[in-house]
Amino acid sequence: MSSYIRKKTMGDTDWFFHDRFGMFIHFGAYSLAARHEWVKTKEFVPEDKYQLYVDHFNPDLYNPKEWARKAKEAGMKYAVLTTKHHEGFCLFDTKYTDYSVMNTPYGKDIVREFVDAFRAEGLKIGFYYSLIDWHHPEFPIDQLHPRRNDPDAEEQDRGRDIKKYVQYMRNQLTELLTNYGKIDILWVDYSYPAKPGNPSWMQFNGGKLKDQWEAESLIELVRSLAPGIIINDRMGLPQDISTPEQRQKDCWPQDKETGEYLTWETCHTFSGVWGYARDEHSWKTPKMLIDLLTRTVALGGNLIMNVGPTARGYFDARADKALQVYADWIKYNGRSIYGCTMAEPEFKAPSGTVLTQSVDGKRLYIHLQDCQFKYFSFPSLAGKFTYMQLLNDASEVEYIENLNSYDAAGNLEDASLAIKTPPTVYDMVAPVIEVFLK
Ligand code: GLC
């Protein structure tokens, strides 16, 4: 059994820790702008101009069953949809604002259709809910707000009461956690300290942290409505999962006091931004996509990869291609991901590889990320296994133990275990060797 003791969580993270891999979906009025989900504030879009996106929101090709099928085939076991992003536009039928999908040409509850379709495919359901709201009249104008540089920004902000906005969030979270059945993850976003130089009229100096969100009481409400739900850390309070974004951790985070290992999930985009971006070209290569997954699991973490659907409601060809990379790889190599975690400390990963190990301790996986050698030495594995094979086709992998090999200077090299790299791996994206341990 894995020797890594995971810190207990209030939310049910056992399935999450096993399933490892999810789909993030960023969909909203910003999908029509098709350049960034922060377009409203990046470009200081006036309210009337932004309203055009809402007035023309009509994803007539939205087919969540197709989304769910693609997520499942890609090996994703859960999905998190933006129910409301920073723009404040709601994809669900809410009583507390008319700024929702119900008042657009589309006119139907996107969230309801998403939940039904993904649940039918057996995926766990997550809701992303933005703490930030650039449309709500009680949300104080701050350092991120689209109206922050308006000549009358101070005037616009006067009288805004964040307590009224927090009540709005309570009401909407109650709707989301009551009207759509069992929700497995609440993914809120995000808290930010005031940066120096904000104008003095900004409330809370222009930032918003746990106190402004009344985080403790929001968390209490959420847990009372959805016992077992997983809550992320972005209300400004550590909860069930930490969520490093668009970066690779270099270790498995641990509790500072107890040393217990934390449950964590890193979130990444296929391309540069979260919402659909028509003209964005920084799409990750197949190797980058798979290496991201294997490196994350090798550090005991989960990966959630984001799709930004088009405003017509479908995944574009680039997203489909990226999902297919996962589908083609995980079909044969999923055993090295699901139910796996960081390898035991006794196993030192050979250069150019990362290791994952089944939680039951019986199988070790050598992910040959950058391993161009005819042989590679793995002394810390010597004598500890019974058999090894290439995972994708279960073809035997040969090795030599106690090879008396000498380097050119005549020194005996430590070749207690030299593994022969199967030549076919050179044509594969992210090949994996499965090792059956004693
Ligand atoms: C960052 C982005 C936000 C995105 C989130 C996803 O907060 O600003 O747009 O939804 O990351 O993790």
Coordinates of C-alpha atoms and ligand atoms in Angstrom, one line a residue:
M1 CA 0.0 0.0 0.0
S2 CA 1.1 3.6 -0.7
S3 CA 3.0 4.9 2.3
Y4 CA 1.8 8.5 1.7
I5 CA -0.8 9.5 4.3
R6 CA -3.3 11.9 2.8
K7 CA -4.8 14.6 5.0
K8 CA -8.5 13.9 5.7
T9 CA -10.9 16.2 4.0
M10 CA -14.4 17.4 4.9
G11 CA -15.4 16.7 1.3
D12 CA -15.4 13.2 -0.2
T13 CA -12.1 13.2 -2.0
D14 CA -11.6 9.4 -2.2
W15 CA -13.2 9.1 -5.6
F16 CA -11.5 12.3 -6.7
F17 CA -8.1 11.0 -5.7
H18 CA -8.7 7.8 -7.6
D19 CA -10.1 9.3 -10.7
R20 CA -7.3 11.8 -11.3
F21 CA -8.6 13.5 -14.5
G22 CA -11.3 16.0 -15.2
M23 CA -12.7 18.4 -17.8
F24 CA -13.1 22.1 -17.1
I25 CA -15.6 24.0 -19.4
H26 CA -15.5 27.8 -19.7
F27 CA -18.7 28.9 -21.4
G28 CA -20.5 32.3 -21.2
A29 CA -21.3 35.5 -23.0
Y30 CA -17.5 36.0 -23.4
S31 CA -17.6 33.1 -25.8
L32 CA -19.1 35.4 -28.4
A33 CA -16.2 37.9 -28.0
A34 CA -14.0 34.8 -28.7
R35 CA -10.8 36.3 -27.4
H36 CA -10.7 36.0 -23.6
E37 CA -13.1 35.3 -20.7
W38 CA -11.8 38.5 -19.1
V39 CA -12.5 40.6 -22.2
K40 CA -14.9 42.9 -20.4
T41 CA -12.3 44.1 -18.0
K42 CA -9.2 43.8 -20.2
E43 CA -10.9 46.0 -22.8
F44 CA -13.0 48.1 -20.4
V45 CA -16.1 47.1 -22.5
P46 CA -19.0 49.4 -21.7
E47 CA -22.2 47.8 -20.3
D48 CA -24.3 48.5 -23.5
K49 CA -21.6 47.0 -25.7
Y50 CA -21.2 43.9 -23.5
Q51 CA -25.0 43.5 -23.5
L52 CA -24.7 42.7 -27.3
Y53 CA -23.0 39.4 -26.4
V54 CA -25.9 38.5 -24.0
D55 CA -28.5 39.6 -26.5
H56 CA -27.0 37.3 -29.1
F57 CA -26.2 34.4 -26.9
N58 CA -27.7 31.5 -28.8
P59 CA -25.7 28.3 -28.8
D60 CA -28.0 26.5 -31.2
L61 CA -25.5 23.7 -31.7
Y62 CA -25.1 23.1 -27.9
N63 CA -25.3 19.3 -27.4
P64 CA -24.1 18.4 -23.9
K65 CA -24.5 14.7 -24.6
E66 CA -21.8 15.1 -27.3
W67 CA -19.6 17.1 -24.8
A68 CA -20.1 14.3 -22.2
R69 CA -19.3 11.6 -24.7
K70 CA -16.0 13.3 -25.7
A71 CA -15.1 13.9 -22.1
K72 CA -15.7 10.2 -21.2
E73 CA -13.7 9.0 -24.3
A74 CA -10.8 11.3 -23.3
G75 CA -10.7 9.5 -19.9
M76 CA -12.1 12.4 -17.9
K77 CA -14.0 11.2 -14.9
Y78 CA -15.6 14.5 -13.8
A79 CA -16.5 17.8 -15.3
V80 CA -16.7 21.4 -13.9
L81 CA -18.8 23.9 -15.8
T82 CA -18.8 27.7 -15.3
T83 CA -22.3 28.4 -14.0
K84 CA -21.4 32.1 -13.7
H85 CA -18.0 33.6 -14.6
H86 CA -16.6 37.0 -13.6
E87 CA -18.9 38.7 -16.1
G88 CA -21.8 37.8 -13.9
F89 CA -23.9 36.2 -16.7
C90 CA -25.6 33.1 -15.3
L91 CA -26.0 29.9 -17.4
F92 CA -28.7 28.6 -15.1
D93 CA -32.4 29.5 -14.4
T94 CA -32.0 31.8 -11.4
K95 CA -34.6 33.8 -9.5
Y96 CA -32.2 36.4 -8.3
T97 CA -31.2 38.1 -11.6
D98 CA -32.5 38.5 -15.1
Y99 CA -28.9 38.5 -16.3
S100 CA -29.1 34.9 -17.3
V101 CA -29.4 32.5 -20.2
M102 CA -33.2 32.5 -19.6
N103 CA -33.3 36.0 -21.0
T104 CA -31.4 35.3 -24.2
P105 CA -32.4 33.9 -27.6
Y106 CA -31.4 30.5 -26.3
G107 CA -33.7 30.7 -23.3
K108 CA -33.0 27.3 -21.7
D109 CA -31.1 26.2 -18.6
I110 CA -27.7 25.3 -19.9
V111 CA -26.6 24.0 -16.5
R112 CA -29.6 21.6 -16.3
E113 CA -28.8 20.1 -19.7
F114 CA -25.1 19.8 -18.8
V115 CA -25.9 18.0 -15.5
D116 CA -28.3 15.6 -17.1
A117 CA -25.9 14.7 -20.0
F118 CA -22.7 14.3 -17.9
R119 CA -24.5 12.4 -15.1
A120 CA -25.9 10.0 -17.8
E121 CA -22.4 9.3 -18.9
G122 CA -21.4 8.5 -15.3
L123 CA -19.2 11.6 -14.8
K124 CA -19.1 13.4 -11.5
I125 CA -20.5 17.0 -11.6
G126 CA -18.7 20.2 -10.6
F127 CA -19.9 23.8 -10.6
Y128 CA -17.5 26.6 -11.1
Y129 CA -19.1 29.7 -9.5
S130 CA -17.3 33.1 -9.7
L131 CA -17.0 35.1 -6.5
I132 CA -16.2 38.0 -8.7
D133 CA -19.2 39.7 -10.5
W134 CA -18.7 42.6 -12.8
H135 CA -22.4 43.0 -13.5
H136 CA -24.0 42.9 -10.0
P137 CA -24.9 46.4 -8.8
E138 CA -23.8 45.7 -5.2
F139 CA -20.4 44.3 -6.2
P140 CA -17.9 47.0 -5.2
I141 CA -15.8 48.4 -8.0
D142 CA -12.2 47.2 -7.4
Q143 CA -8.8 46.8 -9.0
L144 CA -10.1 44.1 -11.4
H145 CA -13.5 45.7 -12.2
P146 CA -14.2 46.8 -15.9
R147 CA -15.5 50.2 -14.6
R148 CA -12.5 51.0 -12.4
N149 CA -11.1 53.6 -14.8
D150 CA -14.4 55.2 -15.7
P151 CA -14.3 58.9 -14.9
D152 CA -17.3 58.5 -12.5
A153 CA -16.1 55.1 -11.1
E154 CA -16.1 56.5 -7.5
E155 CA -19.6 57.8 -8.0
Q156 CA -20.7 54.4 -9.5
D157 CA -19.2 52.6 -6.5
R158 CA -20.8 54.8 -3.9
G159 CA -23.4 52.9 -1.8
R160 CA -22.5 49.5 -3.1
D161 CA -22.8 47.0 -0.2
I162 CA -20.9 43.8 -0.5
K163 CA -23.0 42.2 2.2
K164 CA -26.0 42.4 -0.2
Y165 CA -23.8 40.9 -2.9
V166 CA -22.8 38.0 -0.6
Q167 CA -26.4 37.4 0.1
Y168 CA -27.0 37.1 -3.6
M169 CA -24.2 34.5 -3.7
R170 CA -25.8 32.6 -0.9
N171 CA -29.1 32.6 -2.7
Q172 CA -27.6 31.4 -6.0
L173 CA -25.4 28.8 -4.4
T174 CA -28.6 27.5 -2.7
E175 CA -30.3 27.3 -6.1
L176 CA -27.3 25.5 -7.6
L177 CA -26.9 23.0 -4.8
T178 CA -30.7 22.4 -4.4
N179 CA -32.1 22.3 -7.9
Y180 CA -29.6 20.1 -9.8
G181 CA -29.3 16.9 -7.7
K182 CA -26.0 15.8 -6.1
I183 CA -23.2 18.1 -7.0
D184 CA -19.7 16.7 -6.3
I185 CA -17.5 19.7 -6.6
L186 CA -17.9 23.5 -5.9
W187 CA -15.1 25.3 -7.7
V188 CA -15.2 29.0 -6.6
D189 CA -12.9 31.7 -8.1
Y190 CA -11.1 33.7 -6.7
S191 CA -9.6 35.9 -3.9
Y192 CA -7.0 38.6 -4.4
P193 CA -5.2 41.0 -2.0
A194 CA -5.3 44.7 -2.7
K195 CA -2.4 45.8 -4.8
P196 CA -0.5 49.0 -4.0
G197 CA -1.6 52.2 -5.6
N198 CA -5.3 51.6 -5.8
P199 CA -7.4 54.8 -5.5
S200 CA -8.4 55.5 -1.9
W201 CA -12.1 55.4 -2.7
M202 CA -12.0 51.7 -3.5
Q203 CA -13.6 49.6 -0.7
F204 CA -11.2 47.2 1.1
N205 CA -8.4 49.0 -0.8
G206 CA -9.5 47.3 -4.0
G207 CA -9.0 43.7 -3.1
K208 CA -11.3 40.9 -1.9
L209 CA -10.4 38.1 0.5
K210 CA -12.1 35.7 2.8
D211 CA -13.6 38.3 5.0
Q212 CA -15.2 40.2 2.2
W213 CA -16.8 36.9 0.9
E214 CA -17.8 35.9 4.4
A215 CA -16.1 32.7 3.5
E216 CA -16.7 30.8 6.7
S217 CA -20.5 31.3 6.5
L218 CA -20.6 30.5 2.8
I219 CA -18.7 27.3 3.3
E220 CA -21.0 26.3 6.2
L221 CA -24.0 26.9 3.9
V222 CA -22.5 24.9 1.1
R223 CA -21.6 21.9 3.3
S224 CA -25.1 22.0 4.9
L225 CA -26.7 21.9 1.4
A226 CA -24.3 19.3 -0.1
P227 CA -22.7 17.1 2.5
G228 CA -19.6 15.4 1.0
I229 CA -19.1 18.1 -1.7
I230 CA -15.5 19.0 -2.5
I231 CA -14.8 22.7 -2.1
N232 CA -11.6 24.3 -3.5
D233 CA -9.4 26.9 -1.8
R234 CA -10.2 30.0 -3.7
M235 CA -12.5 31.6 -1.2
G236 CA -9.3 32.4 0.6
L237 CA -9.5 29.5 3.0
P238 CA -7.8 26.1 2.5
Q239 CA -10.6 23.5 2.0
D240 CA -10.6 20.1 0.4
I241 CA -8.4 20.7 -2.6
S242 CA -5.7 23.2 -3.5
T243 CA -5.7 24.5 -7.1
P244 CA -2.4 25.6 -8.6
E245 CA -3.1 27.0 -12.0
Q246 CA -1.3 26.8 -15.3
R247 CA 1.9 25.6 -13.6
Q248 CA 3.6 22.4 -12.6
K249 CA 4.3 21.8 -8.9
D250 CA 7.7 20.3 -8.1
C251 CA 6.5 18.3 -5.1
W252 CA 3.4 16.9 -3.5
P253 CA 2.1 19.6 -1.1
Q254 CA 2.1 18.6 2.5
D255 CA 0.4 20.0 5.7
K256 CA 3.0 22.1 7.4
E257 CA 2.2 20.8 10.9
T258 CA 1.4 17.1 10.3
G259 CA 3.3 16.4 7.1
E260 CA 0.2 14.7 5.7
Y261 CA -0.2 14.9 2.0
L262 CA -2.8 17.4 0.6
T263 CA -5.3 16.6 -2.1
W264 CA -4.6 18.9 -5.0
E265 CA -5.6 19.6 -8.6
T266 CA -3.8 21.6 -11.2
C267 CA -5.9 23.3 -13.9
H268 CA -4.6 24.0 -17.4
T269 CA -5.9 25.2 -20.7
F270 CA -5.4 23.4 -24.1
S271 CA -4.4 26.8 -25.4
G272 CA -3.6 30.2 -23.8
V273 CA -7.0 31.2 -22.3
W274 CA -10.0 29.6 -20.7
G275 CA -12.9 30.9 -22.8
Y276 CA -13.1 30.2 -26.6
A277 CA -10.3 32.2 -28.3
R278 CA -10.7 32.1 -32.1
D279 CA -7.3 33.6 -33.0
E280 CA -5.2 32.0 -30.2
H281 CA -2.5 29.7 -31.4
S282 CA -0.6 28.5 -28.4
W283 CA -2.1 25.0 -28.4
K284 CA -0.2 22.4 -26.4
T285 CA 1.4 19.5 -28.4
P286 CA 0.3 15.9 -27.8
K287 CA 3.5 15.2 -25.8
M288 CA 2.8 18.3 -23.6
L289 CA -0.7 17.2 -23.0
I290 CA 0.2 13.7 -21.8
D291 CA 3.3 14.7 -19.9
L292 CA 1.2 17.2 -18.0
L293 CA -1.1 14.4 -16.9
T294 CA 1.6 11.9 -16.0
R295 CA 3.8 14.4 -14.2
T296 CA 0.8 15.5 -12.1
V297 CA -0.2 12.0 -11.0
A298 CA 3.5 11.3 -10.4
L299 CA 3.2 14.0 -7.7
G300 CA 0.0 12.7 -6.3
G301 CA -2.2 15.3 -8.0
N302 CA -5.2 15.6 -10.2
L303 CA -5.3 17.3 -13.6
I304 CA -8.3 19.2 -14.9
M305 CA -8.0 20.3 -18.6
N306 CA -10.1 23.1 -19.9
V307 CA -12.3 23.4 -23.1
G308 CA -13.7 26.7 -24.2
P309 CA -16.7 25.9 -26.4
T310 CA -17.6 28.2 -29.3
A311 CA -20.6 30.5 -28.9
R312 CA -22.5 28.1 -31.2
G313 CA -22.1 25.6 -28.4
Y314 CA -19.7 23.0 -29.8
F315 CA -16.1 22.1 -29.2
D316 CA -14.0 23.4 -32.1
A317 CA -11.7 21.1 -34.1
R318 CA -8.6 22.1 -32.1
A319 CA -10.3 21.1 -28.9
D320 CA -11.5 17.9 -30.4
K321 CA -8.0 17.1 -31.6
A322 CA -6.6 17.7 -28.1
L323 CA -9.3 15.5 -26.5
Q324 CA -8.5 12.8 -29.1
V325 CA -4.9 12.8 -28.0
Y326 CA -6.0 11.9 -24.5
A327 CA -8.5 9.4 -25.7
D328 CA -5.9 7.5 -27.8
W329 CA -3.4 7.4 -25.0
I330 CA -5.6 6.7 -22.0
K331 CA -7.4 3.8 -23.8
Y332 CA -4.2 1.8 -23.5
N333 CA -2.4 3.6 -20.6
G334 CA -5.2 4.5 -18.2
R335 CA -4.0 1.9 -15.7
S336 CA -1.0 4.1 -15.0
I337 CA -3.2 7.0 -14.0
Y338 CA -6.4 5.9 -12.3
G339 CA -5.9 4.6 -8.8
C340 CA -2.2 5.6 -9.0
T341 CA -0.1 8.1 -7.1
M342 CA 3.4 9.1 -6.4
A343 CA 5.9 6.2 -6.5
E344 CA 7.3 5.1 -3.2
P345 CA 10.5 7.0 -2.2
E346 CA 12.7 3.9 -2.7
F347 CA 12.2 4.2 -6.4
K348 CA 14.4 6.8 -8.0
A349 CA 13.1 7.8 -11.4
P350 CA 15.8 7.3 -14.1
S351 CA 16.7 10.4 -16.1
G352 CA 14.0 11.3 -18.6
T353 CA 11.2 9.4 -16.9
V354 CA 8.5 10.0 -14.3
L355 CA 7.0 7.2 -12.1
T356 CA 3.5 6.5 -10.9
Q357 CA 2.5 3.6 -8.7
S358 CA -0.8 1.9 -8.0
V359 CA -2.1 2.9 -4.6
D360 CA -2.1 -0.8 -3.6
G361 CA 1.7 -0.8 -4.2
K362 CA 1.7 -3.7 -6.6
R363 CA 2.4 -2.0 -9.9
L364 CA 5.0 0.7 -10.9
Y365 CA 4.8 2.7 -14.1
I366 CA 7.8 4.1 -15.9
H367 CA 6.7 6.9 -18.1
L368 CA 9.4 7.3 -20.8
Q369 CA 8.9 11.0 -21.3
D370 CA 12.4 11.8 -22.6
C371 CA 14.2 8.5 -22.8
Q372 CA 16.1 8.1 -26.0
F373 CA 18.6 5.5 -24.8
K374 CA 18.9 1.9 -26.0
Y375 CA 19.2 0.9 -22.3
F376 CA 18.5 2.9 -19.2
S377 CA 19.7 2.1 -15.8
F378 CA 17.2 1.7 -12.9
P379 CA 19.3 0.4 -9.9
S380 CA 16.7 1.3 -7.2
L381 CA 14.3 -1.2 -8.9
A382 CA 16.7 -4.1 -9.1
G383 CA 15.5 -7.3 -7.5
K384 CA 12.1 -5.8 -6.6
F385 CA 9.9 -7.0 -9.4
T386 CA 8.8 -10.1 -11.2
Y387 CA 8.0 -8.9 -14.7
M388 CA 7.7 -5.9 -16.9
Q389 CA 5.9 -5.0 -20.1
L390 CA 5.1 -2.2 -22.4
L391 CA 1.6 -1.1 -21.1
N392 CA 0.0 -0.3 -24.4
D393 CA 0.4 -3.7 -26.0
A394 CA 1.5 -5.9 -23.0
S395 CA 4.7 -6.8 -24.9
E396 CA 7.5 -8.1 -22.7
V397 CA 10.2 -5.6 -21.9
E398 CA 13.7 -7.1 -21.6
Y399 CA 16.3 -6.1 -19.1
I400 CA 19.7 -7.2 -17.8
E401 CA 20.5 -7.5 -14.1
N402 CA 24.0 -7.2 -12.7
L403 CA 25.5 -6.2 -16.0
N404 CA 29.2 -5.9 -15.6
S405 CA 29.6 -3.0 -17.9
Y406 CA 32.6 -0.7 -17.9
D407 CA 32.7 2.8 -19.1
A408 CA 35.3 4.0 -21.6
A409 CA 37.7 4.7 -18.7
G410 CA 37.4 1.1 -17.6
N411 CA 35.3 1.9 -14.5
L412 CA 32.6 -0.5 -13.5
E413 CA 29.2 1.1 -13.9
D414 CA 26.4 0.4 -11.5
A415 CA 24.2 -1.6 -13.9
S416 CA 22.4 -3.7 -11.3
L417 CA 19.4 -3.2 -13.6
A418 CA 19.6 -2.1 -17.3
I419 CA 16.2 -2.0 -19.1
K420 CA 16.1 -2.3 -22.8
T421 CA 14.1 0.5 -24.4
P422 CA 11.7 -1.2 -26.9
P423 CA 12.4 0.6 -30.3
T424 CA 8.7 1.0 -31.0
V425 CA 8.5 3.6 -28.3
Y426 CA 10.2 6.1 -30.6
D427 CA 7.0 6.3 -32.6
M428 CA 4.7 6.6 -29.5
V429 CA 3.6 9.6 -27.6
A430 CA 4.5 9.0 -23.9
P431 CA 5.1 5.3 -23.8
V432 CA 4.7 3.5 -20.4
I433 CA 6.4 0.4 -19.0
E434 CA 4.3 -1.5 -16.5
V435 CA 6.3 -3.2 -13.8
F436 CA 4.9 -6.0 -11.6
L437 CA 6.5 -5.6 -8.2
K438 CA 7.3 -8.5 -5.8
Ligands
GLC1 C1 -8.2 32.3 -13.4 C2 -8.8 33.0 -14.5 C3 -10.2 32.7 -14.7 C4 -10.4 31.2 -14.8 C5 -9.7 30.5 -13.7 C6 -9.7 29.0 -13.8 O1 -8.8 32.7 -12.2 O2 -8.6 34.4 -14.3 O3 -10.7 33.3 -15.9 O4 -11.8 30.9 -14.8 O5 -8.4 30.9 -13.5 O6 -8.9 28.4 -12.9

